[in-house]
Amino acid sequence: WEGGGAMAAVSAAGPAGLYGLGTGGLVLLGLVPGAPSCPHGPALLFAKTSQGKEEGRRFYACSACRDRKDCNFFQWEDEKVSETRLAAREEYNRNCQPPFTHRQNVERYKNFILLPLSKRRFCQECQQLLLPAEWENHSGHQFLCDISTVQLQLPSQLLYPLENKKTNAQYLFADRSCQFLLDLIINLGFRRVLSVGTPRLHEMIQSKASQEEDFRVRSLLLDIDFRYSQFYTEDEFCHYNMFNHHFFGGEAAHETCRKFLYQDSGERVIMVADPPFGGLVEALASSFKKLMSLWKETEKEDHDNQEMPVFWIFPYFFEARILEFFPSFTMMDYQVDYDNHALYKHGKTGRRQSPVRIFTNLTPSTIVLPAEEGYRFCTICQRYVSSGNQHCEMCNSCTSKDGRQWKHCVLCQKCVKPSWFHCNNCNRCILQNHTCEKADAGCFVCGKTGHKRSTCPSLART
Ligand code: SAH
Ligand code: ZN
Ligand code: ZN
Ligand code: ZN
Ligand code: ZN
């Protein structure tokens, strides 16, 4: 195993996830007790696979970074690590932590807002609010001046988005989508939002709370982007890794989260997560389950047989994978738009339609989608669907996943993408100019002959 992070190989599989890798893939075995730690918390255990079977030595790699350049942690599962190396590793992990602690950043912020406008500077290179005594150290750097209170309330606009796809993949909600989410949350009666990897939603809530007196919603941001600790207190932001459920702030931060989830006086909580799309679905699901059980533990009598309400924002082609872990979830047709993602902007603006959707365990009929964007209610499916999504009599459901009108294939006995045709060779619908799957080669997923990836029984669990 060399070059490229473990997750790089996995995410390269794209929509099909791990299974799509065929030969030479990697499989995530998960977070195991006693796993070694890198600067991003406990590492995850992986194994190489060949023809769908685990093969070779298992190893640990960083949970958060899918690029070796961002974190090159690697250790064989059975590797003996000497005391000296362990000590060196611990020191390295400590040294990788940010220059200021969250506590220090909160103190710095308090001092910063006392400064007159003319002395409020933000270093763009270090992505840091500067106190006058520090100007000297940043003399060669680009900085912004006269940082206003409004700017401080909108840090996602002050900070540049960490777009590097392999690690942060920070794609910020377009204002319309963010507003839609917040309105939806409020109309559903929620008063608390656990914002997991959704700094812009958090910021919209926080800034409204400070401006509008009767605005009652509160938010706690959990994100790996520590730059946000400059703008929020320990009750508003936790430095968190959603691939291994690691709170960098230790037990105190964990407790903050637990307290936030404890709903007193009927203040209902919802979790909204928008993880990097290259991320491993099973690692995310396992962290989300931990957050959900943290909620469940808080008020036992009330939560019998209930799940913490969740919006998991993710592309539609992960539907099967998400439902595998959360059978109670449904995918909504709403297309989530982003500011800094050229591909994921809304169709109406002439761009491609966004493939990003909301997965939720709330009753679909309660998720009202905006009529002015063409969404309508299907009385048979009891959910809102996009304008192009026609109800199919044969399937008895609104079958489109991508917003375009799909067509029913009688041979496949299901609806398929409009661009697909039934191929008698492959015995399924597929793009017209495809190369037919060879009959003699084994299945891409499990390696057995007699069927293809598309009909592999090991995928039929959902
Ligand atoms: N659309 C959201 C941002 C989603 S981008 C919004 O506008 O609010 C993905 C977010 O997840 C980023 O904020 C990124 O910093 C965060 N993130 C990436 N990897 C993470 C990890 N391992 N743990 C926690 N947060 C992570
Ligand atoms: Zn600087
Ligand atoms: Zn159909
Ligand atoms: Zn067909
Ligand atoms: Zn074919």
Coordinates of C-alpha atoms and ligand atoms in Angstrom, one line a residue:
W1 CA 0.0 0.0 0.0
E2 CA 1.6 3.2 -1.1
G3 CA 0.7 6.6 -2.4
G4 CA -2.7 8.1 -2.0
G5 CA -4.7 7.9 1.2
A6 CA -6.8 4.9 2.0
M7 CA -9.9 6.8 1.5
A8 CA -8.7 8.2 -1.8
A9 CA -9.0 4.8 -3.3
V10 CA -12.4 4.3 -1.7
S11 CA -13.8 7.6 -2.8
A12 CA -12.5 7.1 -6.3
A13 CA -15.2 4.5 -6.5
G14 CA -17.7 7.3 -6.6
P15 CA -21.4 6.7 -6.5
A16 CA -21.0 2.9 -6.3
G17 CA -18.9 3.3 -3.1
L18 CA -16.8 0.4 -2.0
Y19 CA -18.6 -2.2 -4.1
G20 CA -17.8 -0.5 -7.3
L21 CA -14.1 -1.0 -6.9
G22 CA -14.1 -4.6 -8.1
T23 CA -10.6 -5.9 -7.9
G24 CA -8.1 -4.1 -5.8
G25 CA -10.5 -2.2 -3.6
L26 CA -10.5 -1.3 0.0
V27 CA -13.1 -2.1 2.6
L28 CA -13.7 -0.2 5.8
L29 CA -13.8 -2.4 8.9
G30 CA -14.5 0.6 11.0
L31 CA -13.6 2.1 14.3
V32 CA -12.2 -0.6 16.6
P33 CA -11.3 -0.4 20.3
G34 CA -7.7 0.3 20.9
A35 CA -7.1 1.8 17.5
P36 CA -4.0 4.1 17.2
S37 CA -4.6 7.8 16.9
C38 CA -3.4 10.4 14.3
P39 CA -3.9 14.1 14.8
H40 CA -7.5 13.6 13.7
G41 CA -8.4 11.1 16.5
P42 CA -8.6 7.3 16.3
A43 CA -7.7 5.9 12.9
L44 CA -10.0 3.6 11.1
L45 CA -9.3 -0.1 10.2
F46 CA -9.2 -1.0 6.5
A47 CA -8.5 -4.1 4.5
K48 CA -7.7 -4.6 0.9
T49 CA -10.2 -6.6 -1.1
S50 CA -9.9 -8.6 -4.3
Q51 CA -13.0 -9.8 -6.1
G52 CA -15.1 -8.7 -3.1
K53 CA -13.1 -10.8 -0.6
E54 CA -10.9 -9.4 2.1
E55 CA -7.3 -10.1 1.3
G56 CA -3.9 -9.3 2.8
R57 CA -2.9 -7.4 5.9
R58 CA -5.3 -5.1 7.5
F59 CA -4.2 -1.6 8.3
Y60 CA -5.1 1.7 10.1
A61 CA -5.4 5.0 8.2
C62 CA -6.6 8.5 9.0
S63 CA -10.4 8.8 9.2
A64 CA -10.7 12.3 8.1
C65 CA -8.2 12.8 5.3
R66 CA -8.5 11.0 2.0
D67 CA -5.3 12.5 0.8
R68 CA -1.9 11.4 2.1
K69 CA -0.7 15.0 1.7
D70 CA -3.2 16.0 4.5
C71 CA -2.4 13.1 6.9
N72 CA -0.1 10.3 6.1
F73 CA -0.9 8.2 9.1
F74 CA -0.5 4.5 8.4
Q75 CA 0.0 1.4 10.6
W76 CA -0.5 -2.3 10.0
E77 CA -3.0 -3.9 12.3
D78 CA -0.5 -6.4 13.6
E79 CA 2.5 -4.0 13.6
K80 CA 4.5 -3.8 16.8
V81 CA 5.1 -0.1 17.5
S82 CA 8.0 0.7 19.8
E83 CA 7.6 2.9 22.9
T84 CA 9.9 5.4 21.3
R85 CA 7.8 5.6 18.2
L86 CA 4.6 5.8 20.2
A87 CA 6.0 8.7 22.2
A88 CA 7.2 10.4 19.0
R89 CA 3.7 9.9 17.5
E90 CA 2.0 11.4 20.6
E91 CA 4.3 14.4 20.4
Y92 CA 3.6 14.8 16.7
N93 CA -0.1 14.6 17.3
R94 CA 0.1 17.3 19.9
N95 CA 2.2 19.5 17.7
C96 CA -0.3 19.2 14.9
Q97 CA -3.0 20.8 17.1
P98 CA -3.9 24.5 16.2
P99 CA -1.7 27.3 17.7
F100 CA -4.5 28.6 19.9
T101 CA -7.0 26.5 22.0
H102 CA -10.7 27.1 21.6
R103 CA -10.6 28.8 25.1
Q104 CA -7.9 31.1 23.9
N105 CA -9.7 32.0 20.8
V106 CA -12.8 32.9 22.8
E107 CA -10.7 35.2 24.9
R108 CA -9.2 36.7 21.8
Y109 CA -12.6 37.3 20.3
K110 CA -13.7 39.1 23.5
N111 CA -10.7 41.4 23.1
F112 CA -11.2 41.8 19.4
I113 CA -14.8 43.1 19.6
L114 CA -13.6 45.8 22.1
L115 CA -11.3 47.2 19.5
P116 CA -12.4 50.2 17.4
L117 CA -13.2 49.3 13.8
S118 CA -10.0 50.8 12.5
K119 CA -8.0 48.2 14.6
R120 CA -10.0 45.1 13.6
R121 CA -7.9 43.1 11.2
F122 CA -8.3 39.7 9.7
C123 CA -5.3 37.9 8.2
Q124 CA -6.4 36.2 5.0
E125 CA -3.3 34.1 4.8
C126 CA -3.5 32.7 8.4
Q127 CA -7.3 32.9 8.4
Q128 CA -7.1 34.5 11.7
L129 CA -8.5 37.6 13.6
L130 CA -5.5 39.7 14.6
L131 CA -5.0 41.6 17.8
P132 CA -2.9 44.8 17.3
A133 CA 0.2 43.3 19.1
E134 CA 0.2 40.5 16.4
W135 CA 0.2 42.8 13.3
E136 CA 3.9 42.8 13.1
N137 CA 4.1 39.0 12.8
H138 CA 1.8 39.2 9.8
S139 CA 3.3 42.2 8.1
G140 CA 3.9 40.5 4.8
H141 CA 0.4 39.0 4.7
Q142 CA -2.8 40.1 3.0
F143 CA -5.4 41.2 5.5
L144 CA -8.9 42.7 5.6
C145 CA -9.5 45.9 7.7
D146 CA -12.5 47.3 9.5
I147 CA -14.0 44.0 10.3
S148 CA -17.6 44.9 11.3
T149 CA -19.9 43.1 13.8
V150 CA -21.9 41.9 10.8
Q151 CA -18.9 40.3 9.3
L152 CA -18.1 38.6 12.6
Q153 CA -21.5 37.2 12.5
L154 CA -21.0 35.7 9.0
P155 CA -17.7 33.9 9.4
S156 CA -18.4 31.6 6.4
Q157 CA -18.1 34.7 4.2
L158 CA -14.9 35.9 5.9
L159 CA -13.1 32.6 5.8
Y160 CA -12.4 31.1 2.4
P161 CA -14.1 27.7 1.8
L162 CA -11.7 24.8 2.3
E163 CA -12.6 23.3 -1.1
N164 CA -9.9 20.6 -1.2
K165 CA -12.0 17.7 -2.2
K166 CA -10.2 15.0 -0.5
T167 CA -10.5 16.3 3.0
N168 CA -12.8 19.3 3.8
A169 CA -14.8 19.6 0.7
Q170 CA -16.4 22.7 2.1
Y171 CA -19.3 23.5 -0.2
L172 CA -21.5 26.2 1.3
F173 CA -25.3 26.3 0.9
A174 CA -26.7 28.9 -1.5
D175 CA -28.7 31.4 0.4
R176 CA -31.9 30.1 -1.0
S177 CA -31.3 26.5 0.1
C178 CA -30.1 27.6 3.5
Q179 CA -33.2 29.8 4.0
F180 CA -35.4 26.9 2.8
L181 CA -33.8 24.5 5.4
L182 CA -34.2 26.9 8.2
D183 CA -37.8 27.7 7.4
L184 CA -38.6 24.0 7.1
I185 CA -37.0 23.4 10.5
I186 CA -38.9 26.2 12.1
N187 CA -42.2 25.2 10.5
L188 CA -41.7 21.6 11.7
G189 CA -41.5 23.0 15.2
F190 CA -37.9 22.4 16.0
R191 CA -36.1 24.8 18.3
R192 CA -32.6 23.3 18.4
V193 CA -30.4 22.3 15.6
L194 CA -27.3 20.1 15.9
S195 CA -25.4 21.4 12.9
V196 CA -23.0 18.7 11.8
G197 CA -20.7 20.1 9.1
T198 CA -23.2 22.9 8.3
P199 CA -21.4 26.1 9.3
R200 CA -23.6 28.2 7.0
L201 CA -26.9 27.0 8.5
H202 CA -25.4 27.5 12.0
E203 CA -24.4 31.0 11.1
M204 CA -27.8 31.9 9.7
I205 CA -29.4 30.7 13.0
Q206 CA -26.8 32.4 15.2
S207 CA -27.0 35.8 13.4
K208 CA -30.9 35.7 13.4
A209 CA -30.8 34.9 17.1
S210 CA -28.6 37.9 17.8
Q211 CA -30.7 40.3 15.6
E212 CA -34.3 39.3 16.1
E213 CA -35.6 39.3 19.6
D214 CA -38.4 36.7 19.2
F215 CA -36.2 34.3 17.3
R216 CA -36.0 31.2 19.5
V217 CA -33.9 28.7 17.5
R218 CA -30.5 27.7 18.8
S219 CA -27.7 25.8 17.1
L220 CA -24.6 23.9 18.0
L221 CA -22.0 23.5 15.2
L222 CA -19.9 20.3 15.1
D223 CA -17.2 20.6 12.4
I224 CA -13.6 19.7 11.8
D225 CA -12.8 23.2 10.6
F226 CA -11.2 24.7 13.7
R227 CA -11.2 28.2 12.2
Y228 CA -14.7 28.6 13.4
S229 CA -13.6 28.4 17.0
Q230 CA -12.5 32.1 16.6
F231 CA -16.1 33.2 16.2
Y232 CA -18.1 30.8 18.5
T233 CA -18.0 29.9 22.2
E234 CA -17.6 26.4 23.5
D235 CA -21.4 26.2 23.8
E236 CA -21.8 27.1 20.1
F237 CA -19.0 25.1 18.4
C238 CA -17.3 21.8 19.0
H239 CA -14.2 20.8 17.0
Y240 CA -15.5 17.4 15.9
N241 CA -14.6 14.6 13.4
M242 CA -17.7 13.0 12.0
F243 CA -15.8 10.0 10.5
N244 CA -14.8 8.7 13.9
H245 CA -17.1 10.6 16.3
H246 CA -14.1 12.3 17.9
F247 CA -14.5 15.4 20.0
F248 CA -11.1 17.2 19.9
G249 CA -12.2 19.1 23.0
G250 CA -12.4 15.8 25.0
E251 CA -15.0 15.0 27.6
A252 CA -16.0 18.6 28.2
A253 CA -17.0 19.0 24.5
H254 CA -18.8 15.7 24.5
E255 CA -20.8 16.9 27.5
T256 CA -21.6 20.2 25.8
C257 CA -23.1 18.2 23.0
R258 CA -25.0 15.9 25.4
K259 CA -26.5 18.9 27.2
F260 CA -27.5 20.5 23.9
L261 CA -29.4 17.4 22.9
Y262 CA -31.2 17.2 26.2
Q263 CA -34.6 18.8 25.4
D264 CA -36.1 20.6 28.2
S265 CA -39.5 22.4 28.1
G266 CA -40.4 20.6 24.9
E267 CA -37.7 22.3 22.7
R268 CA -37.4 19.7 20.0
V269 CA -34.0 18.9 18.5
I270 CA -33.1 18.0 14.9
M271 CA -29.7 17.0 13.5
V272 CA -28.7 18.4 10.2
A273 CA -25.6 17.0 8.6
D274 CA -23.9 17.8 5.2
P275 CA -20.8 15.7 5.1
P276 CA -18.1 15.6 2.4
F277 CA -19.5 13.4 -0.4
G278 CA -16.3 11.5 -0.9
G279 CA -16.7 10.3 2.7
L280 CA -17.4 6.7 3.7
V281 CA -21.1 6.2 4.2
E282 CA -20.6 3.5 6.9
A283 CA -18.2 5.7 8.9
L284 CA -20.7 8.6 8.8
A285 CA -23.6 6.4 9.6
S286 CA -21.8 4.9 12.6
S287 CA -21.0 8.4 14.0
F288 CA -24.6 9.6 13.4
K289 CA -25.9 6.6 15.2
K290 CA -23.7 7.6 18.2
L291 CA -25.1 11.1 18.1
M292 CA -28.6 9.7 17.8
S293 CA -28.1 7.4 20.8
L294 CA -26.7 10.4 22.8
W295 CA -30.0 12.0 22.2
K296 CA -32.0 8.9 23.1
E297 CA -30.1 8.6 26.4
T298 CA -31.0 12.1 27.5
E299 CA -34.7 11.6 28.3
K300 CA -35.5 7.9 28.3
E301 CA -39.2 7.7 29.0
D302 CA -40.1 10.1 26.1
H303 CA -37.9 8.6 23.5
D304 CA -39.2 5.0 23.5
N305 CA -39.1 3.7 20.0
Q306 CA -38.2 7.1 18.7
E307 CA -35.2 8.3 16.7
M308 CA -33.7 11.8 16.9
P309 CA -35.0 13.6 13.8
V310 CA -32.3 13.9 11.2
F311 CA -31.7 15.6 7.9
W312 CA -28.7 14.0 6.2
I313 CA -27.8 15.9 3.1
F314 CA -26.1 13.8 0.5
P315 CA -26.3 13.0 -3.3
Y316 CA -29.2 10.8 -4.5
F317 CA -26.9 8.1 -5.8
F318 CA -26.1 7.1 -2.3
E319 CA -29.7 6.4 -1.5
A320 CA -29.3 2.6 -1.3
R321 CA -26.2 2.9 0.9
I322 CA -27.9 5.3 3.3
L323 CA -31.1 3.2 3.6
E324 CA -28.9 0.2 4.3
F325 CA -27.8 1.9 7.5
F326 CA -31.0 3.8 8.2
P327 CA -34.1 1.9 6.9
S328 CA -36.4 4.5 8.4
F329 CA -35.0 7.3 6.1
T330 CA -36.6 8.6 3.0
M331 CA -35.0 10.6 0.3
M332 CA -36.7 13.9 -0.5
D333 CA -36.8 15.4 -4.0
Y334 CA -35.6 18.8 -2.9
Q335 CA -32.4 19.8 -4.8
V336 CA -29.9 21.4 -2.4
D337 CA -27.9 24.2 -4.0
Y338 CA -24.4 25.4 -3.3
D339 CA -22.6 28.7 -3.7
N340 CA -19.1 27.6 -4.6
H341 CA -19.9 24.4 -6.5
A342 CA -20.3 25.1 -10.2
L343 CA -21.9 21.7 -10.8
Y344 CA -24.4 21.8 -8.0
K345 CA -26.1 25.0 -8.7
H346 CA -29.8 25.1 -9.5
G347 CA -31.1 24.1 -12.9
K348 CA -33.2 27.2 -13.2
T349 CA -30.1 29.4 -13.4
G350 CA -28.9 27.5 -16.5
R351 CA -26.6 25.2 -14.6
R352 CA -26.9 21.5 -14.2
Q353 CA -29.4 20.3 -11.6
S354 CA -28.0 19.5 -8.2
P355 CA -27.8 15.8 -7.3
V356 CA -27.8 16.6 -3.6
R357 CA -30.9 15.6 -1.6
I358 CA -32.2 15.5 2.0
F359 CA -32.6 12.1 3.6
T360 CA -34.8 12.1 6.6
N361 CA -36.6 9.9 9.2
L362 CA -39.4 12.4 9.5
T363 CA -42.8 11.6 7.8
P364 CA -42.3 12.6 4.1
S365 CA -45.6 14.3 3.8
T366 CA -44.6 16.9 6.5
I367 CA -41.6 18.0 4.4
V368 CA -43.2 20.7 2.3
L369 CA -41.2 21.7 -0.8
P370 CA -41.6 25.1 -2.4
A371 CA -44.3 25.3 -5.1
E372 CA -42.6 28.3 -6.7
E373 CA -39.7 26.0 -7.6
G374 CA -42.0 23.5 -9.2
Y375 CA -42.4 20.9 -6.5
R376 CA -45.9 19.4 -6.1
F377 CA -47.5 17.0 -3.7
C378 CA -48.2 13.5 -4.9
T379 CA -51.3 12.3 -3.0
I380 CA -50.5 8.6 -3.7
C381 CA -46.9 8.8 -2.6
Q382 CA -47.8 11.2 0.2
R383 CA -44.7 13.3 -0.4
Y384 CA -43.6 16.4 -2.4
V385 CA -41.9 15.6 -5.7
S386 CA -40.0 17.7 -8.3
S387 CA -42.0 18.9 -11.3
G388 CA -40.4 16.4 -13.7
N389 CA -41.1 13.4 -11.4
Q390 CA -44.2 11.7 -12.8
H391 CA -46.1 9.1 -10.9
C392 CA -45.7 5.8 -12.6
E393 CA -48.8 3.6 -12.7
M394 CA -46.8 0.4 -13.0
C395 CA -44.3 1.1 -10.2
N396 CA -47.1 2.9 -8.2
S397 CA -44.6 5.6 -7.2
C398 CA -42.9 8.8 -8.3
T399 CA -39.8 7.1 -9.5
S400 CA -37.4 9.8 -10.7
K401 CA -34.3 10.2 -8.6
D402 CA -32.5 13.0 -10.6
G403 CA -35.5 15.3 -11.3
R404 CA -35.8 14.4 -14.9
Q405 CA -38.9 12.3 -16.1
W406 CA -38.0 8.6 -16.0
K407 CA -39.6 6.0 -18.3
H408 CA -40.9 2.6 -17.4
C409 CA -39.3 -0.5 -18.8
V410 CA -41.6 -3.5 -18.9
L411 CA -38.7 -6.0 -19.1
C412 CA -36.9 -4.5 -16.2
Q413 CA -40.2 -4.0 -14.4
K414 CA -39.1 -0.6 -13.2
C415 CA -38.5 3.0 -14.2
V416 CA -35.2 3.9 -15.7
K417 CA -33.3 7.1 -16.7
P418 CA -34.7 8.7 -19.8
S419 CA -31.4 8.2 -21.6
W420 CA -31.3 4.5 -21.1
F421 CA -32.5 1.7 -23.4
H422 CA -33.1 -2.0 -22.8
C423 CA -30.2 -4.1 -23.9
N424 CA -31.1 -7.7 -24.6
N425 CA -27.5 -8.8 -24.2
C426 CA -27.0 -7.3 -20.8
N427 CA -30.6 -8.1 -19.9
R428 CA -31.1 -4.6 -18.4
C429 CA -31.5 -1.0 -19.3
I430 CA -28.3 0.9 -19.9
L431 CA -26.9 3.8 -22.0
Q432 CA -27.2 3.0 -25.7
N433 CA -23.5 3.2 -26.5
H434 CA -22.3 0.9 -23.7
T435 CA -20.0 -2.1 -24.1
C436 CA -22.0 -5.2 -23.2
E437 CA -20.9 -6.9 -20.0
K438 CA -19.0 -10.1 -20.8
A439 CA -20.9 -13.2 -19.9
D440 CA -17.9 -15.2 -18.8
A441 CA -16.3 -12.7 -16.4
G442 CA -17.3 -12.9 -12.8
C443 CA -19.4 -10.4 -11.0
F444 CA -17.6 -7.2 -10.2
V445 CA -18.8 -7.2 -6.6
C446 CA -18.5 -10.8 -5.3
G447 CA -16.5 -12.4 -8.1
K448 CA -18.9 -15.3 -8.7
T449 CA -20.1 -16.1 -12.2
G450 CA -23.7 -16.3 -13.3
H451 CA -24.7 -12.8 -12.5
K452 CA -23.4 -9.2 -12.9
R453 CA -22.8 -6.4 -10.5
S454 CA -26.3 -4.9 -11.2
T455 CA -28.0 -8.1 -9.9
C456 CA -25.4 -9.2 -7.4
P457 CA -27.3 -10.9 -4.4
S458 CA -24.8 -9.4 -2.0
L459 CA -26.2 -6.0 -2.8
A460 CA -29.8 -7.1 -2.5
R461 CA -29.9 -6.7 1.2
T462 CA -32.0 -3.6 1.0
Ligands
SAH1 N1 -23.3 23.0 3.0 C1 -22.7 23.2 4.3 C2 -21.3 22.9 4.3 C3 -21.0 21.5 3.9 S1 -19.4 21.2 3.4 C4 -23.0 24.7 4.8 O1 -23.1 25.5 3.9 O2 -23.1 24.9 6.0 C5 -18.8 20.0 4.5 C6 -18.5 20.5 5.9 O3 -18.1 19.4 6.6 C7 -17.5 21.6 5.9 O4 -17.9 22.6 6.8 C8 -16.2 20.8 6.5 O5 -15.4 21.6 7.2 C9 -16.9 19.8 7.3 N2 -16.1 18.5 7.4 C10 -15.3 18.0 6.5 N3 -14.7 16.9 7.0 C11 -15.2 16.7 8.3 C12 -15.0 15.8 9.3 N4 -14.1 14.7 9.1 N5 -15.6 16.0 10.5 C13 -16.4 17.0 10.7 N6 -16.6 17.9 9.8 C14 -16.0 17.8 8.6
ZN2 ZN -0.9 36.2 8.8
ZN3 ZN -42.3 2.6 -13.4
ZN4 ZN -35.1 -2.5 -19.2
ZN5 ZN -25.4 -4.6 -23.3

